[in-house]
Amino acid sequence: MASAKAVAVKQNKVKLSSTDKVTNIIFYAIAIIMIIIVLYPLWFVLIASFSNPADVAQGKVWLWPKVINTQGYSKLFQQPLIWKSYLNTIIYTIVATVVGLLVNLPAGYALGRKDLAGRKWISWFYMIPMFINGGLIPTYFVVRQFGLYDSMWALILPFITSTYNIIVCRTFFSSSIPESLWEAAQLDGCSTIRYFFQFVLPLSKSVVAVIALWTAVWMWNQWFNALIYIKSDDLIPLQLLLRRILIQNQSLLGAATGKAAQEQRQLADMMKYASIVISTLPIMCLYPFLQKYFNKGVMIGAVKE
């Protein structure tokens, strides 16, 4: 029985011509080169964070550190607010992701419904602020008037609605969820809210993962809004603290001379690479688990009409 299956599989194999084989080799070679181009900078930053800055400056570090040096990480973790800011960023990212899903997914579904009254005008209501907004100063006054200044919500509520994310959700729902499913649910007496949560969302894992990942990455990288709207050191996110540390190191570097300047420059370089690794590692670890949903959601939500 096993031999018969092996013969059948062998017969079903398509024989490639020499031209096809050469083409496949070229494509594989191009793919490998592209992977190296994308991954090597990330790997270099990682090994540079554990290397002697002098070796990095002299071009001696290629694939592995010449000497393992963790001084950059130790100095970075000695900062008094590093763990507090890290926890703040994690909390901000989780809350922003949840709120972003609660806001953008229902809006995208509503705009994807063909029976929505005033659908065209509501779409324009979302589209215009995407290109034209009030600017920094009016937004600042709005945040102050609503009592959000110097709070976690100042980084989330004014900026959580994303027109682009809503458009992606709208396109996905209108093209991927069959209308007959809604008609069948109506016959069973299902309400709109129940239909959305019980039927639509379970069929939309890909676009949910996409919106969650985009919102999480956006919130994780936030520093400018925190610079404007956060005053208390206990509320600053990780990215803003790392920016402060790097600026302080540059100031100390400008004031030092001679051997002290060289040592300060090396320490600043080590902390720079370490801060890059610390700030990007969590998102890089999260992406592989969402990759399959990410690819599917982007293609369906952004291409189909």
PDB file of C-alpha atoms in Angstrom:
ATOM      1  CA  MET A   1       0.000   0.000   0.000  1.00  0.00           C
ATOM      2  CA  ALA A   2       2.788   2.385   0.930  1.00  0.00           C
ATOM      3  CA  SER A   3       4.712   1.610  -2.236  1.00  0.00           C
ATOM      4  CA  ALA A   4       1.607   2.281  -4.348  1.00  0.00           C
ATOM      5  CA  LYS A   5       1.209   5.696  -2.731  1.00  0.00           C
ATOM      6  CA  ALA A   6       4.870   6.474  -3.334  1.00  0.00           C
ATOM      7  CA  VAL A   7       4.503   5.545  -7.022  1.00  0.00           C
ATOM      8  CA  ALA A   8       1.386   7.722  -7.324  1.00  0.00           C
ATOM      9  CA  VAL A   9       3.138  10.696  -5.728  1.00  0.00           C
ATOM     10  CA  LYS A  10       6.135  10.200  -7.977  1.00  0.00           C
ATOM     11  CA  GLN A  11       3.946  10.103 -11.079  1.00  0.00           C
ATOM     12  CA  ASN A  12       2.110  13.260 -10.019  1.00  0.00           C
ATOM     13  CA  LYS A  13       5.334  15.245  -9.661  1.00  0.00           C
ATOM     14  CA  VAL A  14       5.749  17.759 -12.447  1.00  0.00           C
ATOM     15  CA  LYS A  15       9.123  17.625 -14.161  1.00  0.00           C
ATOM     16  CA  LEU A  16      10.674  21.050 -14.472  1.00  0.00           C
ATOM     17  CA  SER A  17      12.519  22.069 -17.587  1.00  0.00           C
ATOM     18  CA  SER A  18      16.050  23.435 -17.384  1.00  0.00           C
ATOM     19  CA  THR A  19      14.708  26.954 -17.954  1.00  0.00           C
ATOM     20  CA  ASP A  20      12.290  26.598 -15.038  1.00  0.00           C
ATOM     21  CA  LYS A  21      15.057  25.324 -12.780  1.00  0.00           C
ATOM     22  CA  VAL A  22      17.296  28.260 -13.639  1.00  0.00           C
ATOM     23  CA  THR A  23      14.403  30.671 -13.057  1.00  0.00           C
ATOM     24  CA  ASN A  24      13.684  29.115  -9.656  1.00  0.00           C
ATOM     25  CA  ILE A  25      17.352  29.379  -8.676  1.00  0.00           C
ATOM     26  CA  ILE A  26      17.398  33.059  -9.639  1.00  0.00           C
ATOM     27  CA  PHE A  27      14.212  33.756  -7.683  1.00  0.00           C
ATOM     28  CA  TYR A  28      15.505  31.911  -4.621  1.00  0.00           C
ATOM     29  CA  ALA A  29      18.797  33.799  -4.821  1.00  0.00           C
ATOM     30  CA  ILE A  30      16.988  37.149  -5.032  1.00  0.00           C
ATOM     31  CA  ALA A  31      14.763  36.164  -2.088  1.00  0.00           C
ATOM     32  CA  ILE A  32      17.781  35.188   0.026  1.00  0.00           C
ATOM     33  CA  ILE A  33      19.543  38.454  -0.815  1.00  0.00           C
ATOM     34  CA  MET A  34      16.446  40.457   0.131  1.00  0.00           C
ATOM     35  CA  ILE A  35      16.151  38.577   3.433  1.00  0.00           C
ATOM     36  CA  ILE A  36      19.790  39.322   4.226  1.00  0.00           C
ATOM     37  CA  ILE A  37      19.328  43.008   3.351  1.00  0.00           C
ATOM     38  CA  VAL A  38      16.337  43.249   5.696  1.00  0.00           C
ATOM     39  CA  LEU A  39      17.621  41.132   8.596  1.00  0.00           C
ATOM     40  CA  TYR A  40      21.304  42.069   8.742  1.00  0.00           C
ATOM     41  CA  PRO A  41      20.766  45.661   9.992  1.00  0.00           C
ATOM     42  CA  LEU A  42      18.648  44.288  12.820  1.00  0.00           C
ATOM     43  CA  TRP A  43      21.290  41.693  13.639  1.00  0.00           C
ATOM     44  CA  PHE A  44      24.053  44.298  13.478  1.00  0.00           C
ATOM     45  CA  VAL A  45      22.264  46.567  15.956  1.00  0.00           C
ATOM     46  CA  LEU A  46      21.840  43.597  18.290  1.00  0.00           C
ATOM     47  CA  ILE A  47      25.499  42.521  18.206  1.00  0.00           C
ATOM     48  CA  ALA A  48      26.668  46.148  18.343  1.00  0.00           C
ATOM     49  CA  SER A  49      24.758  46.600  21.596  1.00  0.00           C
ATOM     50  CA  PHE A  50      26.916  43.829  23.117  1.00  0.00           C
ATOM     51  CA  SER A  51      30.190  44.947  21.503  1.00  0.00           C
ATOM     52  CA  ASN A  52      32.989  47.332  22.318  1.00  0.00           C
ATOM     53  CA  PRO A  53      32.173  50.659  20.612  1.00  0.00           C
ATOM     54  CA  ALA A  54      35.770  50.932  19.401  1.00  0.00           C
ATOM     55  CA  ASP A  55      35.430  47.616  17.541  1.00  0.00           C
ATOM     56  CA  VAL A  56      32.176  48.800  15.984  1.00  0.00           C
ATOM     57  CA  ALA A  57      33.702  52.122  14.908  1.00  0.00           C
ATOM     58  CA  GLN A  58      36.714  50.358  13.366  1.00  0.00           C
ATOM     59  CA  GLY A  59      34.510  47.947  11.402  1.00  0.00           C
ATOM     60  CA  LYS A  60      35.674  44.839  13.282  1.00  0.00           C
ATOM     61  CA  VAL A  61      32.148  43.701  14.169  1.00  0.00           C
ATOM     62  CA  TRP A  62      30.394  41.839  11.377  1.00  0.00           C
ATOM     63  CA  LEU A  63      28.607  38.706  12.518  1.00  0.00           C
ATOM     64  CA  TRP A  64      29.510  38.388  16.193  1.00  0.00           C
ATOM     65  CA  PRO A  65      30.918  40.652  18.925  1.00  0.00           C
ATOM     66  CA  LYS A  66      34.684  40.522  19.305  1.00  0.00           C
ATOM     67  CA  VAL A  67      34.289  41.061  23.050  1.00  0.00           C
ATOM     68  CA  ILE A  68      30.998  40.781  24.936  1.00  0.00           C
ATOM     69  CA  ASN A  69      30.278  44.106  26.623  1.00  0.00           C
ATOM     70  CA  THR A  70      27.020  44.729  28.491  1.00  0.00           C
ATOM     71  CA  GLN A  71      27.922  48.128  29.908  1.00  0.00           C
ATOM     72  CA  GLY A  72      25.354  49.883  27.719  1.00  0.00           C
ATOM     73  CA  TYR A  73      22.522  47.754  29.118  1.00  0.00           C
ATOM     74  CA  SER A  74      23.749  48.078  32.701  1.00  0.00           C
ATOM     75  CA  LYS A  75      23.951  51.872  32.446  1.00  0.00           C
ATOM     76  CA  LEU A  76      20.563  52.021  30.766  1.00  0.00           C
ATOM     77  CA  PHE A  77      18.888  49.876  33.405  1.00  0.00           C
ATOM     78  CA  GLN A  78      20.419  52.002  36.143  1.00  0.00           C
ATOM     79  CA  GLN A  79      18.222  54.897  35.079  1.00  0.00           C
ATOM     80  CA  PRO A  80      15.678  55.489  37.871  1.00  0.00           C
ATOM     81  CA  LEU A  81      12.607  55.669  35.613  1.00  0.00           C
ATOM     82  CA  ILE A  82      13.450  52.930  33.108  1.00  0.00           C
ATOM     83  CA  TRP A  83      11.222  50.207  34.570  1.00  0.00           C
ATOM     84  CA  LYS A  84       8.405  52.618  35.371  1.00  0.00           C
ATOM     85  CA  SER A  85       8.422  53.974  31.825  1.00  0.00           C
ATOM     86  CA  TYR A  86       8.554  50.431  30.447  1.00  0.00           C
ATOM     87  CA  LEU A  87       5.481  49.503  32.478  1.00  0.00           C
ATOM     88  CA  ASN A  88       3.743  52.703  31.361  1.00  0.00           C
ATOM     89  CA  THR A  89       4.357  51.866  27.718  1.00  0.00           C
ATOM     90  CA  ILE A  90       3.023  48.336  28.149  1.00  0.00           C
ATOM     91  CA  ILE A  91      -0.129  49.651  29.847  1.00  0.00           C
ATOM     92  CA  TYR A  92      -0.605  52.386  27.237  1.00  0.00           C
ATOM     93  CA  THR A  93      -0.167  49.904  24.400  1.00  0.00           C
ATOM     94  CA  ILE A  94      -2.637  47.369  25.800  1.00  0.00           C
ATOM     95  CA  VAL A  95      -5.283  50.000  26.603  1.00  0.00           C
ATOM     96  CA  ALA A  96      -4.838  51.769  23.254  1.00  0.00           C
ATOM     97  CA  THR A  97      -5.109  48.496  21.355  1.00  0.00           C
ATOM     98  CA  VAL A  98      -8.330  47.528  23.116  1.00  0.00           C
ATOM     99  CA  VAL A  99      -9.856  50.995  22.701  1.00  0.00           C
ATOM    100  CA  GLY A 100      -8.706  51.141  19.080  1.00  0.00           C
ATOM    101  CA  LEU A 101     -10.464  47.862  18.302  1.00  0.00           C
ATOM    102  CA  LEU A 102     -13.629  48.996  20.094  1.00  0.00           C
ATOM    103  CA  VAL A 103     -13.674  52.237  18.081  1.00  0.00           C
ATOM    104  CA  ASN A 104     -12.397  51.372  14.612  1.00  0.00           C
ATOM    105  CA  LEU A 105     -13.927  47.919  14.053  1.00  0.00           C
ATOM    106  CA  PRO A 106     -17.585  48.946  14.649  1.00  0.00           C
ATOM    107  CA  ALA A 107     -17.068  52.128  12.614  1.00  0.00           C
ATOM    108  CA  GLY A 108     -15.639  50.129   9.721  1.00  0.00           C
ATOM    109  CA  TYR A 109     -18.486  47.610   9.903  1.00  0.00           C
ATOM    110  CA  ALA A 110     -21.131  50.358   9.979  1.00  0.00           C
ATOM    111  CA  LEU A 111     -19.628  52.094   6.946  1.00  0.00           C
ATOM    112  CA  GLY A 112     -19.481  48.739   5.157  1.00  0.00           C
ATOM    113  CA  ARG A 113     -23.235  48.278   5.490  1.00  0.00           C
ATOM    114  CA  LYS A 114     -24.978  49.295   2.269  1.00  0.00           C
ATOM    115  CA  ASP A 115     -28.228  50.035   4.141  1.00  0.00           C
ATOM    116  CA  LEU A 116     -26.595  52.653   6.407  1.00  0.00           C
ATOM    117  CA  ALA A 117     -28.470  55.940   6.054  1.00  0.00           C
ATOM    118  CA  GLY A 118     -26.168  58.778   4.961  1.00  0.00           C
ATOM    119  CA  ARG A 119     -23.290  56.376   4.384  1.00  0.00           C
ATOM    120  CA  LYS A 120     -21.625  58.606   1.786  1.00  0.00           C
ATOM    121  CA  TRP A 121     -21.694  61.734   3.954  1.00  0.00           C
ATOM    122  CA  ILE A 122     -20.489  59.876   7.024  1.00  0.00           C
ATOM    123  CA  SER A 123     -17.573  58.525   4.984  1.00  0.00           C
ATOM    124  CA  TRP A 124     -16.627  62.068   4.009  1.00  0.00           C
ATOM    125  CA  PHE A 125     -16.926  63.061   7.669  1.00  0.00           C
ATOM    126  CA  TYR A 126     -14.154  60.553   8.405  1.00  0.00           C
ATOM    127  CA  MET A 127     -12.107  61.248   5.268  1.00  0.00           C
ATOM    128  CA  ILE A 128     -11.706  65.032   5.558  1.00  0.00           C
ATOM    129  CA  PRO A 129      -9.868  65.019   8.940  1.00  0.00           C
ATOM    130  CA  MET A 130      -7.514  62.435   7.480  1.00  0.00           C
ATOM    131  CA  PHE A 131      -6.046  65.161   5.245  1.00  0.00           C
ATOM    132  CA  ILE A 132      -7.011  68.364   7.086  1.00  0.00           C
ATOM    133  CA  ASN A 133      -6.869  68.720  10.870  1.00  0.00           C
ATOM    134  CA  GLY A 134      -6.827  71.546  13.374  1.00  0.00           C
ATOM    135  CA  GLY A 135      -3.125  71.316  14.093  1.00  0.00           C
ATOM    136  CA  LEU A 136      -1.096  71.013  17.267  1.00  0.00           C
ATOM    137  CA  ILE A 137      -2.226  74.154  19.133  1.00  0.00           C
ATOM    138  CA  PRO A 138      -6.012  73.600  18.803  1.00  0.00           C
ATOM    139  CA  THR A 139      -5.540  69.942  19.722  1.00  0.00           C
ATOM    140  CA  TYR A 140      -3.551  71.008  22.778  1.00  0.00           C
ATOM    141  CA  PHE A 141      -6.352  73.323  23.901  1.00  0.00           C
ATOM    142  CA  VAL A 142      -8.935  70.576  23.364  1.00  0.00           C
ATOM    143  CA  VAL A 143      -6.915  68.168  25.502  1.00  0.00           C
ATOM    144  CA  ARG A 144      -6.618  70.800  28.245  1.00  0.00           C
ATOM    145  CA  GLN A 145     -10.316  71.711  28.157  1.00  0.00           C
ATOM    146  CA  PHE A 146     -11.403  68.073  28.446  1.00  0.00           C
ATOM    147  CA  GLY A 147      -9.148  67.556  31.454  1.00  0.00           C
ATOM    148  CA  LEU A 148      -6.975  64.977  29.739  1.00  0.00           C
ATOM    149  CA  TYR A 149      -3.677  66.834  30.088  1.00  0.00           C
ATOM    150  CA  ASP A 150      -0.985  64.953  32.010  1.00  0.00           C
ATOM    151  CA  SER A 151      -2.918  61.693  32.011  1.00  0.00           C
ATOM    152  CA  MET A 152      -2.770  58.396  30.168  1.00  0.00           C
ATOM    153  CA  TRP A 153      -5.897  59.260  28.187  1.00  0.00           C
ATOM    154  CA  ALA A 154      -4.204  62.301  26.625  1.00  0.00           C
ATOM    155  CA  LEU A 155      -2.118  59.861  24.568  1.00  0.00           C
ATOM    156  CA  ILE A 156      -5.031  57.632  23.582  1.00  0.00           C
ATOM    157  CA  LEU A 157      -8.460  59.234  23.233  1.00  0.00           C
ATOM    158  CA  PRO A 158      -7.655  62.224  20.949  1.00  0.00           C
ATOM    159  CA  PHE A 159      -5.723  60.076  18.449  1.00  0.00           C
ATOM    160  CA  ILE A 160      -7.211  56.577  18.612  1.00  0.00           C
ATOM    161  CA  THR A 161      -9.655  56.991  15.714  1.00  0.00           C
ATOM    162  CA  SER A 162      -7.788  56.116  12.514  1.00  0.00           C
ATOM    163  CA  THR A 163      -9.497  56.792   9.195  1.00  0.00           C
ATOM    164  CA  TYR A 164      -7.102  54.463   7.399  1.00  0.00           C
ATOM    165  CA  ASN A 165      -7.876  51.606   9.802  1.00  0.00           C
ATOM    166  CA  ILE A 166     -11.603  52.258   9.397  1.00  0.00           C
ATOM    167  CA  ILE A 167     -11.273  52.116   5.604  1.00  0.00           C
ATOM    168  CA  VAL A 168      -9.415  48.810   5.816  1.00  0.00           C
ATOM    169  CA  CYS A 169     -12.117  47.410   8.122  1.00  0.00           C
ATOM    170  CA  ARG A 170     -14.909  48.722   5.908  1.00  0.00           C
ATOM    171  CA  THR A 171     -13.431  47.141   2.786  1.00  0.00           C
ATOM    172  CA  PHE A 172     -12.832  43.841   4.567  1.00  0.00           C
ATOM    173  CA  PHE A 173     -16.343  43.595   6.001  1.00  0.00           C
ATOM    174  CA  SER A 174     -18.079  44.611   2.777  1.00  0.00           C
ATOM    175  CA  SER A 175     -16.084  42.180   0.629  1.00  0.00           C
ATOM    176  CA  SER A 176     -15.544  39.200   2.929  1.00  0.00           C
ATOM    177  CA  ILE A 177     -18.756  38.877   4.982  1.00  0.00           C
ATOM    178  CA  PRO A 178     -21.617  37.604   2.775  1.00  0.00           C
ATOM    179  CA  GLU A 179     -24.865  39.551   2.878  1.00  0.00           C
ATOM    180  CA  SER A 180     -26.797  36.291   3.017  1.00  0.00           C
ATOM    181  CA  LEU A 181     -25.382  35.670   6.488  1.00  0.00           C
ATOM    182  CA  TRP A 182     -27.017  38.859   7.763  1.00  0.00           C
ATOM    183  CA  GLU A 183     -30.298  37.954   6.101  1.00  0.00           C
ATOM    184  CA  ALA A 184     -30.261  34.519   7.743  1.00  0.00           C
ATOM    185  CA  ALA A 185     -29.472  36.079  11.116  1.00  0.00           C
ATOM    186  CA  GLN A 186     -32.374  38.498  10.718  1.00  0.00           C
ATOM    187  CA  LEU A 187     -34.757  35.601  10.071  1.00  0.00           C
ATOM    188  CA  ASP A 188     -33.657  34.117  13.391  1.00  0.00           C
ATOM    189  CA  GLY A 189     -34.357  37.399  15.170  1.00  0.00           C
ATOM    190  CA  CYS A 190     -30.708  38.377  15.655  1.00  0.00           C
ATOM    191  CA  SER A 191     -30.048  42.018  16.462  1.00  0.00           C
ATOM    192  CA  THR A 192     -27.331  44.059  14.751  1.00  0.00           C
ATOM    193  CA  ILE A 193     -25.091  44.206  17.810  1.00  0.00           C
ATOM    194  CA  ARG A 194     -25.396  40.475  18.471  1.00  0.00           C
ATOM    195  CA  TYR A 195     -24.755  39.720  14.809  1.00  0.00           C
ATOM    196  CA  PHE A 196     -21.591  41.832  14.846  1.00  0.00           C
ATOM    197  CA  PHE A 197     -20.095  40.246  17.958  1.00  0.00           C
ATOM    198  CA  GLN A 198     -21.338  36.684  17.481  1.00  0.00           C
ATOM    199  CA  PHE A 199     -20.964  36.225  13.721  1.00  0.00           C
ATOM    200  CA  VAL A 200     -18.869  38.974  12.117  1.00  0.00           C
ATOM    201  CA  LEU A 201     -15.949  39.170  14.543  1.00  0.00           C
ATOM    202  CA  PRO A 202     -15.254  35.397  14.636  1.00  0.00           C
ATOM    203  CA  LEU A 203     -14.983  35.497  10.831  1.00  0.00           C
ATOM    204  CA  SER A 204     -12.704  38.540  10.886  1.00  0.00           C
ATOM    205  CA  LYS A 205      -9.676  37.364  12.878  1.00  0.00           C
ATOM    206  CA  SER A 206      -7.283  38.526  10.168  1.00  0.00           C
ATOM    207  CA  VAL A 207      -8.410  42.160  10.052  1.00  0.00           C
ATOM    208  CA  VAL A 208      -8.731  42.251  13.858  1.00  0.00           C
ATOM    209  CA  ALA A 209      -5.106  41.104  14.136  1.00  0.00           C
ATOM    210  CA  VAL A 210      -4.024  43.726  11.594  1.00  0.00           C
ATOM    211  CA  ILE A 211      -5.742  46.617  13.380  1.00  0.00           C
ATOM    212  CA  ALA A 212      -4.463  45.393  16.748  1.00  0.00           C
ATOM    213  CA  LEU A 213      -0.883  45.161  15.473  1.00  0.00           C
ATOM    214  CA  TRP A 214      -0.964  48.572  13.779  1.00  0.00           C
ATOM    215  CA  THR A 215      -2.439  50.215  16.878  1.00  0.00           C
ATOM    216  CA  ALA A 216       0.037  48.502  19.194  1.00  0.00           C
ATOM    217  CA  VAL A 217       3.039  49.511  17.064  1.00  0.00           C
ATOM    218  CA  TRP A 218       1.761  53.105  16.829  1.00  0.00           C
ATOM    219  CA  MET A 219       1.259  53.365  20.580  1.00  0.00           C
ATOM    220  CA  TRP A 220       4.528  51.630  21.428  1.00  0.00           C
ATOM    221  CA  ASN A 221       6.517  54.127  19.354  1.00  0.00           C
ATOM    222  CA  GLN A 222       4.780  57.214  20.756  1.00  0.00           C
ATOM    223  CA  TRP A 223       7.027  59.899  22.174  1.00  0.00           C
ATOM    224  CA  PHE A 224       6.031  63.215  20.599  1.00  0.00           C
ATOM    225  CA  ASN A 225       2.495  63.258  22.011  1.00  0.00           C
ATOM    226  CA  ALA A 226       3.909  62.360  25.415  1.00  0.00           C
ATOM    227  CA  LEU A 227       6.377  65.233  25.074  1.00  0.00           C
ATOM    228  CA  ILE A 228       3.480  67.647  24.509  1.00  0.00           C
ATOM    229  CA  TYR A 229       0.759  66.295  26.793  1.00  0.00           C
ATOM    230  CA  ILE A 230       2.608  64.545  29.654  1.00  0.00           C
ATOM    231  CA  LYS A 231       4.288  66.552  32.413  1.00  0.00           C
ATOM    232  CA  SER A 232       4.757  64.033  35.231  1.00  0.00           C
ATOM    233  CA  ASP A 233       7.825  61.805  35.079  1.00  0.00           C
ATOM    234  CA  ASP A 234       5.793  58.926  36.506  1.00  0.00           C
ATOM    235  CA  LEU A 235       3.616  58.887  33.365  1.00  0.00           C
ATOM    236  CA  ILE A 236       6.206  59.174  30.600  1.00  0.00           C
ATOM    237  CA  PRO A 237       6.491  56.238  28.165  1.00  0.00           C
ATOM    238  CA  LEU A 238       9.670  54.351  27.379  1.00  0.00           C
ATOM    239  CA  GLN A 239      10.385  56.073  24.070  1.00  0.00           C
ATOM    240  CA  LEU A 240      10.350  59.540  25.616  1.00  0.00           C
ATOM    241  CA  LEU A 241      12.654  58.439  28.433  1.00  0.00           C
ATOM    242  CA  LEU A 242      15.119  56.909  25.965  1.00  0.00           C
ATOM    243  CA  ARG A 243      15.070  60.152  23.999  1.00  0.00           C
ATOM    244  CA  ARG A 244      15.887  62.098  27.154  1.00  0.00           C
ATOM    245  CA  ILE A 245      18.750  59.743  27.997  1.00  0.00           C
ATOM    246  CA  LEU A 246      20.296  60.045  24.549  1.00  0.00           C
ATOM    247  CA  ILE A 247      20.003  63.844  24.594  1.00  0.00           C
ATOM    248  CA  GLN A 248      21.610  63.967  28.035  1.00  0.00           C
ATOM    249  CA  ASN A 249      24.462  61.786  26.825  1.00  0.00           C
ATOM    250  CA  GLN A 250      25.037  64.100  23.864  1.00  0.00           C
ATOM    251  CA  SER A 251      25.091  67.105  26.227  1.00  0.00           C
ATOM    252  CA  LEU A 252      27.651  65.431  28.489  1.00  0.00           C
ATOM    253  CA  LEU A 253      29.681  64.484  25.438  1.00  0.00           C
ATOM    254  CA  GLY A 254      29.855  68.107  24.323  1.00  0.00           C
ATOM    255  CA  ALA A 255      31.052  69.219  27.753  1.00  0.00           C
ATOM    256  CA  ALA A 256      33.774  66.556  28.122  1.00  0.00           C
ATOM    257  CA  THR A 257      37.302  66.765  26.679  1.00  0.00           C
ATOM    258  CA  GLY A 258      40.221  64.423  26.132  1.00  0.00           C
ATOM    259  CA  LYS A 259      39.994  60.871  27.447  1.00  0.00           C
ATOM    260  CA  ALA A 260      36.760  61.635  29.282  1.00  0.00           C
ATOM    261  CA  ALA A 261      35.144  62.665  26.008  1.00  0.00           C
ATOM    262  CA  GLN A 262      36.232  59.412  24.353  1.00  0.00           C
ATOM    263  CA  GLU A 263      34.838  57.322  27.216  1.00  0.00           C
ATOM    264  CA  GLN A 264      31.596  59.300  27.185  1.00  0.00           C
ATOM    265  CA  ARG A 265      31.283  58.838  23.440  1.00  0.00           C
ATOM    266  CA  GLN A 266      31.736  55.081  23.763  1.00  0.00           C
ATOM    267  CA  LEU A 267      29.168  54.915  26.566  1.00  0.00           C
ATOM    268  CA  ALA A 268      26.710  56.978  24.519  1.00  0.00           C
ATOM    269  CA  ASP A 269      27.145  54.623  21.545  1.00  0.00           C
ATOM    270  CA  MET A 270      26.570  51.537  23.697  1.00  0.00           C
ATOM    271  CA  MET A 271      23.454  53.031  25.270  1.00  0.00           C
ATOM    272  CA  LYS A 272      22.184  54.080  21.847  1.00  0.00           C
ATOM    273  CA  TYR A 273      22.335  50.538  20.480  1.00  0.00           C
ATOM    274  CA  ALA A 274      20.950  49.095  23.720  1.00  0.00           C
ATOM    275  CA  SER A 275      18.007  51.508  23.655  1.00  0.00           C
ATOM    276  CA  ILE A 276      17.174  50.467  20.087  1.00  0.00           C
ATOM    277  CA  VAL A 277      17.107  46.805  21.080  1.00  0.00           C
ATOM    278  CA  ILE A 278      15.045  47.434  24.218  1.00  0.00           C
ATOM    279  CA  SER A 279      12.489  49.580  22.411  1.00  0.00           C
ATOM    280  CA  THR A 280      11.951  47.257  19.420  1.00  0.00           C
ATOM    281  CA  LEU A 281      12.305  43.765  20.912  1.00  0.00           C
ATOM    282  CA  PRO A 282       8.722  43.356  22.277  1.00  0.00           C
ATOM    283  CA  ILE A 283       7.082  44.306  18.974  1.00  0.00           C
ATOM    284  CA  MET A 284       9.454  42.064  17.020  1.00  0.00           C
ATOM    285  CA  CYS A 285       8.570  39.170  19.327  1.00  0.00           C
ATOM    286  CA  LEU A 286       4.839  39.842  18.872  1.00  0.00           C
ATOM    287  CA  TYR A 287       4.837  40.040  15.074  1.00  0.00           C
ATOM    288  CA  PRO A 288       5.555  36.331  14.263  1.00  0.00           C
ATOM    289  CA  PHE A 289       2.408  35.254  16.105  1.00  0.00           C
ATOM    290  CA  LEU A 290       0.252  37.652  14.055  1.00  0.00           C
ATOM    291  CA  GLN A 291       2.024  37.331  10.721  1.00  0.00           C
ATOM    292  CA  LYS A 292      -0.430  34.901   9.093  1.00  0.00           C
ATOM    293  CA  TYR A 293      -3.388  37.101  10.026  1.00  0.00           C
ATOM    294  CA  PHE A 294      -1.464  40.237   9.123  1.00  0.00           C
ATOM    295  CA  ASN A 295      -0.723  39.169   5.530  1.00  0.00           C
ATOM    296  CA  LYS A 296      -4.250  37.928   4.904  1.00  0.00           C
ATOM    297  CA  GLY A 297      -5.937  40.936   6.473  1.00  0.00           C
ATOM    298  CA  VAL A 298      -3.901  43.511   4.574  1.00  0.00           C
ATOM    299  CA  MET A 299      -4.436  41.846   1.212  1.00  0.00           C
ATOM    300  CA  ILE A 300      -8.172  41.326   1.662  1.00  0.00           C
ATOM    301  CA  GLY A 301      -8.858  44.600   3.431  1.00  0.00           C
ATOM    302  CA  ALA A 302      -6.819  46.833   1.153  1.00  0.00           C
ATOM    303  CA  VAL A 303      -7.084  45.259  -2.318  1.00  0.00           C
ATOM    304  CA  LYS A 304     -10.616  43.973  -2.730  1.00  0.00           C
ATOM    305  CA  GLU A 305     -13.369  46.426  -3.410  1.00  0.00           C
TER     306      GLU A 305
END
